[in-house]
Amino acid sequence: MKQVTELKRGYITLIRDERINVWHISIYIAFLYLWVRKKGINPLYITRKKVMKLAHISSIATYHKCIKQLQEFGYIRYVPSYNRFLGTQVFLVAVPD
């Protein structure tokens, strides 16, 4: 339950952050959806194709820009993998108020 509270607080911080746009929120919601399906365990193992489909993003450039910014802003930790069988790791980070 503590994780859910921390991530909820992180989401509220995310939507109040003026640097964040609709594409950042869409990707973050896709991560939250995958995180809940995985029973709240970090890291998430993702593929770009799956997240883009969930987030309704069609531009690879937009996807990579938003991922980079979410990491820079401290909302996620992104560990890319170039092995298509392993998938990229994404850690949802609990953000302080």
PDB file of C-alpha atoms in Angstrom:
ATOM      1  CA  MET A   1       0.000   0.000   0.000  1.00  0.00           C
ATOM      2  CA  LYS A   2       2.924   2.312   0.705  1.00  0.00           C
ATOM      3  CA  GLN A   3       4.071   1.973  -2.925  1.00  0.00           C
ATOM      4  CA  VAL A   4       0.639   2.943  -4.214  1.00  0.00           C
ATOM      5  CA  THR A   5       0.577   6.033  -2.003  1.00  0.00           C
ATOM      6  CA  GLU A   6       4.057   7.059  -3.154  1.00  0.00           C
ATOM      7  CA  LEU A   7       3.215   6.567  -6.830  1.00  0.00           C
ATOM      8  CA  LYS A   8      -0.084   8.414  -6.418  1.00  0.00           C
ATOM      9  CA  ARG A   9       1.836  11.314  -4.897  1.00  0.00           C
ATOM     10  CA  GLY A  10       4.304  11.099  -7.801  1.00  0.00           C
ATOM     11  CA  TYR A  11       1.451  11.230 -10.312  1.00  0.00           C
ATOM     12  CA  ILE A  12      -0.047  14.298  -8.622  1.00  0.00           C
ATOM     13  CA  THR A  13       3.383  15.942  -8.734  1.00  0.00           C
ATOM     14  CA  LEU A  14       3.658  14.990 -12.418  1.00  0.00           C
ATOM     15  CA  ILE A  15       0.386  16.618 -13.439  1.00  0.00           C
ATOM     16  CA  ARG A  16       1.247  19.798 -11.525  1.00  0.00           C
ATOM     17  CA  ASP A  17       4.672  20.066 -13.170  1.00  0.00           C
ATOM     18  CA  GLU A  18       4.551  22.776 -15.850  1.00  0.00           C
ATOM     19  CA  ARG A  19       7.283  21.041 -17.889  1.00  0.00           C
ATOM     20  CA  ILE A  20       4.998  18.041 -18.437  1.00  0.00           C
ATOM     21  CA  ASN A  21       2.684  17.778 -21.440  1.00  0.00           C
ATOM     22  CA  VAL A  22      -0.026  15.351 -22.504  1.00  0.00           C
ATOM     23  CA  TRP A  23       2.493  12.948 -24.084  1.00  0.00           C
ATOM     24  CA  HIS A  24       4.499  12.639 -20.857  1.00  0.00           C
ATOM     25  CA  ILE A  25       1.296  11.921 -18.939  1.00  0.00           C
ATOM     26  CA  SER A  26       0.168   9.373 -21.515  1.00  0.00           C
ATOM     27  CA  ILE A  27       3.443   7.454 -21.289  1.00  0.00           C
ATOM     28  CA  TYR A  28       3.454   7.632 -17.490  1.00  0.00           C
ATOM     29  CA  ILE A  29      -0.127   6.294 -17.356  1.00  0.00           C
ATOM     30  CA  ALA A  30       0.924   3.435 -19.662  1.00  0.00           C
ATOM     31  CA  PHE A  31       3.747   2.653 -17.216  1.00  0.00           C
ATOM     32  CA  LEU A  32       1.334   2.767 -14.264  1.00  0.00           C
ATOM     33  CA  TYR A  33      -1.027   0.391 -16.099  1.00  0.00           C
ATOM     34  CA  LEU A  34       1.815  -2.073 -16.734  1.00  0.00           C
ATOM     35  CA  TRP A  35       3.051  -1.663 -13.148  1.00  0.00           C
ATOM     36  CA  VAL A  36      -0.404  -2.499 -11.731  1.00  0.00           C
ATOM     37  CA  ARG A  37      -0.673  -5.538 -14.028  1.00  0.00           C
ATOM     38  CA  LYS A  38       2.692  -6.672 -12.645  1.00  0.00           C
ATOM     39  CA  LYS A  39       1.379  -6.380  -9.064  1.00  0.00           C
ATOM     40  CA  GLY A  40       3.389  -3.244  -8.284  1.00  0.00           C
ATOM     41  CA  ILE A  41       6.856  -4.676  -8.774  1.00  0.00           C
ATOM     42  CA  ASN A  42       9.787  -2.689 -10.193  1.00  0.00           C
ATOM     43  CA  PRO A  43      11.349  -2.845 -12.708  1.00  0.00           C
ATOM     44  CA  LEU A  44       8.937  -3.014 -15.601  1.00  0.00           C
ATOM     45  CA  TYR A  45      10.237  -4.811 -18.671  1.00  0.00           C
ATOM     46  CA  ILE A  46       8.815  -2.985 -21.660  1.00  0.00           C
ATOM     47  CA  THR A  47       9.047  -2.689 -25.401  1.00  0.00           C
ATOM     48  CA  ARG A  48       8.768   0.638 -27.162  1.00  0.00           C
ATOM     49  CA  LYS A  49       6.094  -0.727 -29.460  1.00  0.00           C
ATOM     50  CA  LYS A  50       3.846  -1.820 -26.586  1.00  0.00           C
ATOM     51  CA  VAL A  51       4.172   1.445 -24.638  1.00  0.00           C
ATOM     52  CA  MET A  52       3.606   3.543 -27.764  1.00  0.00           C
ATOM     53  CA  LYS A  53       0.429   1.584 -28.487  1.00  0.00           C
ATOM     54  CA  LEU A  54      -0.862   1.964 -24.907  1.00  0.00           C
ATOM     55  CA  ALA A  55       0.016   5.683 -24.865  1.00  0.00           C
ATOM     56  CA  HIS A  56      -1.440   6.313 -28.346  1.00  0.00           C
ATOM     57  CA  ILE A  57       1.827   7.806 -29.570  1.00  0.00           C
ATOM     58  CA  SER A  58       2.764   7.244 -33.199  1.00  0.00           C
ATOM     59  CA  SER A  59       6.024   9.219 -33.392  1.00  0.00           C
ATOM     60  CA  ILE A  60       9.186   7.436 -32.271  1.00  0.00           C
ATOM     61  CA  ALA A  61      10.886  10.831 -31.849  1.00  0.00           C
ATOM     62  CA  THR A  62       8.141  12.025 -29.474  1.00  0.00           C
ATOM     63  CA  TYR A  63       8.353   8.779 -27.509  1.00  0.00           C
ATOM     64  CA  HIS A  64      12.124   9.018 -27.038  1.00  0.00           C
ATOM     65  CA  LYS A  65      11.989  12.729 -26.214  1.00  0.00           C
ATOM     66  CA  CYS A  66       9.356  12.148 -23.517  1.00  0.00           C
ATOM     67  CA  ILE A  67      11.165   9.133 -22.053  1.00  0.00           C
ATOM     68  CA  LYS A  68      14.381  11.159 -21.856  1.00  0.00           C
ATOM     69  CA  GLN A  69      12.586  14.069 -20.186  1.00  0.00           C
ATOM     70  CA  LEU A  70      10.689  11.865 -17.712  1.00  0.00           C
ATOM     71  CA  GLN A  71      14.048  10.457 -16.661  1.00  0.00           C
ATOM     72  CA  GLU A  72      15.694  13.902 -16.473  1.00  0.00           C
ATOM     73  CA  PHE A  73      12.791  15.225 -14.387  1.00  0.00           C
ATOM     74  CA  GLY A  74      13.128  12.271 -11.971  1.00  0.00           C
ATOM     75  CA  TYR A  75       9.847  10.446 -12.612  1.00  0.00           C
ATOM     76  CA  ILE A  76      11.369   7.245 -14.005  1.00  0.00           C
ATOM     77  CA  ARG A  77      14.682   5.464 -14.273  1.00  0.00           C
ATOM     78  CA  TYR A  78      15.160   4.105 -17.776  1.00  0.00           C
ATOM     79  CA  VAL A  79      17.651   1.318 -18.496  1.00  0.00           C
ATOM     80  CA  PRO A  80      17.645   0.581 -22.234  1.00  0.00           C
ATOM     81  CA  SER A  81      18.257  -2.903 -23.552  1.00  0.00           C
ATOM     82  CA  TYR A  82      19.152  -3.666 -27.105  1.00  0.00           C
ATOM     83  CA  ASN A  83      18.223  -7.321 -26.621  1.00  0.00           C
ATOM     84  CA  ARG A  84      14.694  -7.756 -27.954  1.00  0.00           C
ATOM     85  CA  PHE A  85      14.163 -10.816 -25.768  1.00  0.00           C
ATOM     86  CA  LEU A  86      14.921  -9.054 -22.465  1.00  0.00           C
ATOM     87  CA  GLY A  87      13.166  -5.730 -22.959  1.00  0.00           C
ATOM     88  CA  THR A  88      14.039  -2.341 -21.570  1.00  0.00           C
ATOM     89  CA  GLN A  89      13.801  -1.805 -17.813  1.00  0.00           C
ATOM     90  CA  VAL A  90      11.767   1.082 -16.436  1.00  0.00           C
ATOM     91  CA  PHE A  91      11.688   1.835 -12.727  1.00  0.00           C
ATOM     92  CA  LEU A  92       8.851   4.026 -11.480  1.00  0.00           C
ATOM     93  CA  VAL A  93      10.386   6.421  -8.991  1.00  0.00           C
ATOM     94  CA  ALA A  94       8.530   7.700  -5.933  1.00  0.00           C
ATOM     95  CA  VAL A  95       8.720  11.484  -6.193  1.00  0.00           C
ATOM     96  CA  PRO A  96       8.785  13.636  -3.051  1.00  0.00           C
ATOM     97  CA  ASP A  97       6.248  16.460  -2.649  1.00  0.00           C
TER      98      ASP A  97
END
